[in-house]
XYZ file of C-alpha atoms in Angstrom:
420
model
C 52.394 101.598 -7.870
C 50.473 98.488 -7.999
C 48.567 97.526 -4.975
C 50.779 99.196 -2.535
C 53.393 100.648 -4.617
C 53.540 103.637 -6.656
C 56.242 102.053 -8.621
C 56.476 103.133 -12.257
C 56.913 99.843 -14.045
C 55.046 97.684 -11.596
C 52.314 98.439 -9.182
C 51.165 97.648 -5.718
C 52.890 95.708 -3.065
C 49.977 93.567 -2.182
C 48.712 92.830 -5.611
C 51.855 92.877 -7.604
C 54.102 91.249 -5.125
C 52.182 90.534 -2.044
C 50.242 93.529 -1.205
C 49.195 96.383 -3.109
C 52.256 102.277 -5.523
C 56.336 101.755 -7.044
C 71.400 98.020 -5.147
C 74.587 97.226 -4.226
C 74.928 96.870 -0.465
C 76.981 99.437 1.355
C 79.645 98.298 3.742
C 77.985 96.217 6.405
C 74.448 96.854 5.250
C 73.635 93.182 5.242
C 75.329 92.421 8.505
C 73.726 95.126 10.595
C 76.757 97.386 10.829
C 76.980 100.649 8.950
C 80.708 100.861 8.323
C 83.638 98.876 9.682
C 84.332 99.735 13.287
C 80.926 101.198 14.053
C 78.455 99.454 16.327
C 75.431 97.630 15.017
C 72.779 100.273 14.265
C 70.122 98.683 16.401
C 68.526 101.953 17.343
C 66.063 100.453 19.765
C 66.458 97.040 21.283
C 63.550 94.659 21.242
C 61.595 94.911 24.465
C 60.508 91.622 25.865
C 58.655 90.050 28.709
C 59.629 86.859 30.539
C 58.908 83.752 28.500
C 60.406 80.346 27.750
C 63.692 80.284 25.863
C 62.024 78.437 22.995
C 58.637 80.134 22.659
C 55.715 78.869 20.667
C 52.925 80.925 19.118
C 50.292 82.056 21.560
C 47.158 80.098 20.759
C 44.931 82.929 21.920
C 46.183 85.611 19.544
C 48.489 83.744 17.192
C 51.331 86.167 17.928
C 54.633 84.821 19.250
C 55.936 86.608 22.363
C 58.861 88.848 21.449
C 61.428 87.259 23.739
C 65.204 87.686 23.339
C 65.278 84.366 21.510
C 62.637 85.523 19.053
C 64.400 88.859 18.642
C 67.540 86.957 17.666
C 65.549 84.991 15.108
C 64.148 88.206 13.684
C 67.604 89.793 13.529
C 68.913 86.836 11.543
C 65.904 86.796 9.195
C 66.155 90.517 8.463
C 69.886 90.305 7.798
C 69.348 87.354 5.476
C 66.845 89.272 3.358
C 69.116 92.311 3.328
C 72.006 90.215 2.092
C 70.021 88.407 -0.588
C 68.117 91.453 -1.881
C 71.052 93.870 -1.404
C 69.014 96.317 0.670
C 71.061 99.283 1.998
C 68.974 99.954 5.098
C 65.785 98.801 6.774
C 63.840 99.435 9.967
C 61.451 96.842 11.354
C 58.888 97.559 14.065
C 56.569 95.078 15.793
C 54.154 95.831 18.618
C 51.592 93.547 20.253
C 49.855 94.035 23.611
C 51.247 91.642 26.192
C 53.799 90.233 23.742
C 56.443 92.944 23.838
C 57.868 95.018 21.023
C 60.724 94.896 18.567
C 62.116 98.037 16.903
C 65.433 97.746 15.144
C 67.272 99.373 12.259
C 69.911 97.717 10.126
C 72.333 98.920 7.491
C 72.833 102.430 6.178
C 70.614 105.404 5.456
C 73.218 107.041 3.225
C 75.640 104.927 1.222
C 77.888 107.924 0.545
C 78.550 108.741 4.192
C 77.806 105.410 5.869
C 75.287 107.085 8.194
C 73.274 104.313 9.858
C 69.608 103.637 9.319
C 67.628 104.682 12.403
C 63.919 104.488 13.370
C 63.426 108.280 13.378
C 64.202 108.832 9.687
C 61.603 110.054 7.220
C 61.001 107.975 4.097
C 58.759 108.330 1.076
C 55.753 106.037 1.530
C 54.543 105.535 -2.036
C 51.125 103.941 -2.319
C 50.478 104.184 1.403
C 49.382 107.654 0.288
C 46.323 106.008 -1.222
C 45.029 105.213 2.249
C 45.072 108.916 3.141
C 43.407 110.027 -0.089
C 40.633 107.450 0.256
C 40.174 108.352 3.925
C 39.667 111.986 2.926
C 37.041 110.857 0.406
C 35.267 108.644 2.952
C 35.141 111.532 5.415
C 33.212 113.445 2.755
C 30.887 110.458 2.455
C 30.287 110.659 6.210
C 29.449 114.351 5.854
C 26.944 113.637 3.109
C 28.924 115.564 0.521
C 29.317 112.624 -1.863
C 28.205 109.019 -2.310
C 30.369 106.006 -3.076
C 28.110 105.095 -5.969
C 28.288 108.550 -7.555
C 29.823 108.534 -11.034
C 33.257 110.006 -11.654
C 31.922 111.762 -14.754
C 29.908 114.033 -12.476
C 33.148 115.464 -11.116
C 35.814 115.063 -13.814
C 35.164 115.481 -17.533
C 36.645 113.306 -20.239
C 36.973 110.052 -18.281
C 36.405 106.972 -20.463
C 33.243 105.267 -19.152
C 32.974 108.194 -16.744
C 29.181 107.998 -16.836
C 29.359 104.451 -15.438
C 32.482 104.222 -13.249
C 31.655 104.845 -9.590
C 33.862 106.300 -6.884
C 33.579 102.934 -5.138
C 35.034 101.193 -8.193
C 37.888 103.695 -8.361
C 38.777 103.209 -4.688
C 38.454 99.427 -5.051
C 40.685 99.225 -8.160
C 37.872 97.945 -10.346
C 37.428 100.808 -12.802
C 39.126 99.283 -15.828
C 41.097 102.465 -16.470
C 44.663 102.094 -17.710
C 47.431 102.767 -15.174
C 49.341 105.775 -16.502
C 52.555 104.701 -14.753
C 52.699 101.619 -16.982
C 52.827 103.701 -20.154
C 56.248 103.065 -21.704
C 56.621 106.581 -23.107
C 55.723 108.066 -19.735
C 58.281 105.852 -17.992
C 60.998 106.871 -20.451
C 60.120 110.550 -20.045
C 60.275 110.261 -16.280
C 63.526 108.323 -16.220
C 65.140 110.833 -18.579
C 64.390 113.695 -16.163
C 63.130 112.469 -12.776
C 63.302 115.995 -11.326
C 60.524 117.251 -13.617
C 57.055 118.096 -12.362
C 53.765 116.611 -13.534
C 50.216 117.875 -13.067
C 47.270 115.556 -12.358
C 45.816 116.389 -15.772
C 49.033 115.388 -17.505
C 48.855 112.016 -15.746
C 45.240 111.532 -16.804
C 46.069 112.482 -20.382
C 48.572 109.625 -20.462
C 46.053 107.154 -19.040
C 43.222 108.173 -21.339
C 45.303 107.609 -24.461
C 44.821 103.902 -23.761
C 41.579 101.960 -24.176
C 39.786 100.780 -21.067
C 40.798 97.304 -19.933
C 37.366 95.996 -18.964
C 33.852 97.054 -18.017
C 33.496 98.926 -14.707
C 33.415 96.541 -11.769
C 34.203 93.446 -13.835
C 37.720 92.801 -12.533
C 40.414 93.901 -10.116
C 43.313 95.799 -11.670
C 45.551 98.066 -9.615
C 45.774 101.479 -11.274
C 47.264 104.710 -10.000
C 44.926 106.524 -12.379
C 42.049 105.739 -10.031
C 43.613 107.689 -7.179
C 44.470 110.707 -9.309
C 40.760 110.937 -10.105
C 39.737 110.544 -6.463
C 42.183 113.272 -5.477
C 40.503 115.609 -7.958
C 37.095 114.668 -6.539
C 38.239 115.600 -3.023
C 39.547 118.924 -4.308
C 36.356 119.731 -6.205
C 34.064 118.973 -3.273
C 36.151 120.764 -0.646
C 37.429 123.643 -2.767
C 40.883 123.103 -1.247
C 44.129 121.567 -2.545
C 44.424 117.890 -1.737
C 47.549 118.359 0.379
C 45.673 120.833 2.592
C 42.659 118.548 2.959
C 44.788 115.594 3.995
C 46.914 117.695 6.337
C 43.980 119.376 8.065
C 41.276 116.702 7.936
C 43.270 113.469 8.181
C 46.756 114.009 9.595
C 45.608 116.488 12.243
C 42.775 114.388 13.710
C 44.958 111.267 13.492
C 47.721 112.980 15.497
C 50.341 112.385 12.812
C 52.877 115.180 13.221
C 55.751 113.657 11.258
C 53.783 112.813 8.130
C 53.577 115.301 5.272
C 52.065 115.657 1.826
C 54.901 117.599 0.168
C 54.485 120.156 -2.573
C 58.116 119.870 -3.673
C 60.807 117.164 -3.855
C 62.126 118.241 -0.432
C 62.101 115.753 2.451
C 61.737 116.787 6.101
C 64.848 116.118 8.169
C 66.051 113.680 9.261
C 65.586 111.393 6.283
C 67.025 108.287 4.679
C 68.453 108.438 1.187
C 66.641 106.262 -1.335
C 68.161 104.025 -4.015
C 66.507 102.627 -7.131
C 67.276 100.753 -10.320
C 64.334 102.374 -12.092
C 66.723 104.519 -14.059
C 67.444 105.248 -17.712
C 70.719 103.337 -17.461
C 69.355 100.496 -15.370
C 72.046 101.181 -12.787
C 71.241 101.959 -9.170
C 71.048 105.693 -8.450
C 70.267 107.931 -5.479
C 66.635 108.968 -6.019
C 66.175 110.847 -2.754
C 65.320 114.178 -4.329
C 63.463 113.008 -7.395
C 60.195 114.863 -7.904
C 57.277 112.741 -6.602
C 54.598 114.887 -8.280
C 54.020 112.079 -10.795
C 52.539 110.065 -7.934
C 50.395 112.819 -6.317
C 47.240 111.386 -4.693
C 48.480 107.863 -5.381
C 51.888 108.066 -3.734
C 53.519 111.417 -2.951
C 53.555 111.419 0.854
C 56.372 111.109 3.431
C 56.289 109.655 6.951
C 58.327 107.825 9.598
C 58.129 104.651 11.654
C 56.134 105.894 14.632
C 53.558 107.750 12.563
C 53.141 104.713 10.326
C 52.656 102.575 13.429
C 49.886 104.871 14.644
C 48.308 105.166 11.204
C 48.229 101.404 10.617
C 45.949 100.957 13.620
C 43.859 104.058 12.870
C 43.340 102.908 9.293
C 42.411 99.326 10.173
C 40.071 100.234 13.031
C 38.434 103.184 11.279
C 38.625 105.692 14.106
C 38.320 108.629 11.682
C 35.176 107.274 10.032
C 31.633 106.303 10.915
C 31.363 102.557 11.623
C 29.118 101.957 8.614
C 31.576 103.704 6.315
C 34.506 101.737 7.705
C 32.510 98.557 7.140
C 32.105 99.515 3.488
C 35.822 100.194 3.273
C 36.701 96.757 4.597
C 34.465 94.850 2.170
C 37.094 93.215 -0.004
C 37.038 91.618 -3.430
C 39.629 89.045 -4.528
C 43.029 90.214 -5.685
C 45.568 88.227 -7.658
C 47.069 86.308 -4.739
C 45.398 83.625 -2.558
C 44.076 84.739 0.808
C 44.056 88.410 -0.143
C 41.335 90.921 -0.864
C 41.218 94.622 -1.694
C 38.677 96.983 -0.181
C 38.502 100.750 -0.628
C 42.136 101.859 -0.636
C 43.031 99.057 1.764
C 43.865 95.353 1.629
C 43.476 92.279 3.801
C 46.337 89.850 3.235
C 46.225 86.757 5.439
C 44.502 88.786 8.158
C 46.928 91.720 7.982
C 45.009 94.897 7.134
C 46.641 97.942 5.587
C 48.486 98.879 2.417
C 52.050 98.739 1.228
C 53.886 101.459 -0.622
C 56.689 101.685 -3.148
C 58.188 104.600 -5.040
C 61.651 104.816 -6.620
C 64.091 104.536 -3.715
C 61.720 103.554 -0.919
C 59.226 100.953 0.274
C 57.026 100.685 3.354
C 54.728 98.019 4.746
C 52.519 99.252 7.627
C 49.852 96.668 8.559
C 47.641 95.725 11.495
C 46.490 92.276 12.649
C 43.159 92.708 14.508
C 43.155 89.218 16.012
C 46.293 90.074 18.005
C 45.919 93.872 18.017
C 49.412 93.743 16.553
C 51.140 96.242 14.288
C 54.006 95.666 11.891
C 55.861 98.432 10.073
C 58.740 97.846 7.687
C 60.528 100.793 6.055
C 63.472 100.510 3.677
C 65.467 102.715 1.344
C 65.302 100.806 -1.915
C 62.575 99.537 -4.224
C 64.872 97.412 -6.401
C 63.242 94.042 -6.786
C 64.910 90.719 -6.024
C 63.998 87.889 -8.382
C 60.794 89.693 -9.342
C 59.710 90.313 -5.756
C 59.337 93.514 -3.772
C 61.895 93.702 -0.934
C 59.232 94.900 1.510
C 57.296 91.733 0.775
C 60.369 89.604 1.411
C 60.858 91.261 4.797
C 57.163 90.930 5.619
C 57.202 87.253 4.806
C 60.383 86.618 6.795
C 59.118 88.472 9.868
C 55.577 87.076 9.935
C 56.842 83.530 9.407
C 58.396 83.915 12.853
C 55.875 85.960 14.817
C 52.549 85.012 13.191
C 52.988 81.601 11.518
C 49.212 81.366 11.068
C 49.168 84.742 9.291
C 52.195 84.789 7.022
C 52.340 87.823 4.761
C 51.630 87.319 1.901
C 51.144 83.615 2.495
C 52.954 82.283 -0.551
C 55.898 83.086 -2.757
C 54.852 86.120 -4.804
C 55.154 86.054 -8.553
C 56.480 88.835 -10.729
C 53.747 91.077 -12.103
C 52.865 90.895 -15.786
C 54.078 94.398 -16.473
C 55.100 97.632 -14.825
């Protein structure tokens, strides 16, 4: 799960590959058809408004009108990435006021049956979960229950440098604590039995076996350990389980009815099957019902396209927080890619604000571009990297190169992370 992903052996989508937790193609998955003889699974055609056949970016907002010609370009770009990265299924959604919308699904949601990918399917959202956990914490800040500069040692015992690491540094990925999901023994244990359950304390025990990486606040380093600690802080202050806090205090007020923080490996129907190469054998396997407890506050949640669309705007505009608190959230420090910064459980990559997510079998990229009031959501059912790059990043780059050439996500060819 590096900046965005909850991935075991690498981390977020924005930091590790272009953002910020953690596949052979099925018949027709790269061409937009599910199985021979079935129609292209374009579940919702791009909606457009009249515009020239060869549009150019709008100089006022920097967002290209979503005309039929542009929709055709997007179709071709998505299919190209699917073919190259061997992605089974993907859904892409774009919405911009006055520019139209584009919502289309390609490929298959289930390689065994050939069922097509569709926009209404639930997917695991990996490190996008971090945005919900940090929002719950910031709501407590607004209520005066906790301060961002409080020390984690005041809430959780046994944390290395716990008397100096602040909640702000945890949320901003600047604690220096080792990322438990990069521990080789932990990875092997998980891959040997991905249905097993982990407790937050077990995850911390793994992290704390390693020395700290640097002094608090000295550097940026994406670590899922930080979010496990923040989840425990939320529980201690509220006296409620984290999944209840997020459901009642975040999902409810945000109007997200198809997003859940599960307490088991079960997925709400309908859902896409997920496929990963993060396996003991190294071969691609169906990871749909693997136990996500190892990700907990850093990446356990499930959602769908429309809820992610709504949440991307809510998150970026801060409608659940006081303006001053949202301003603190959006103060970014440099990450490891040009033109990108990480705030408090959120990133700004070339003007796109949000967070990406990756967990074995799934990746999502829900982001918002304030200058155009535009939203982009990409959801796919694999996390298998292509030439060291996250597939969600490849889709994001392909799509934004067409619709926001002045704000290309992530703005350069990502490099493979050092580890994880």
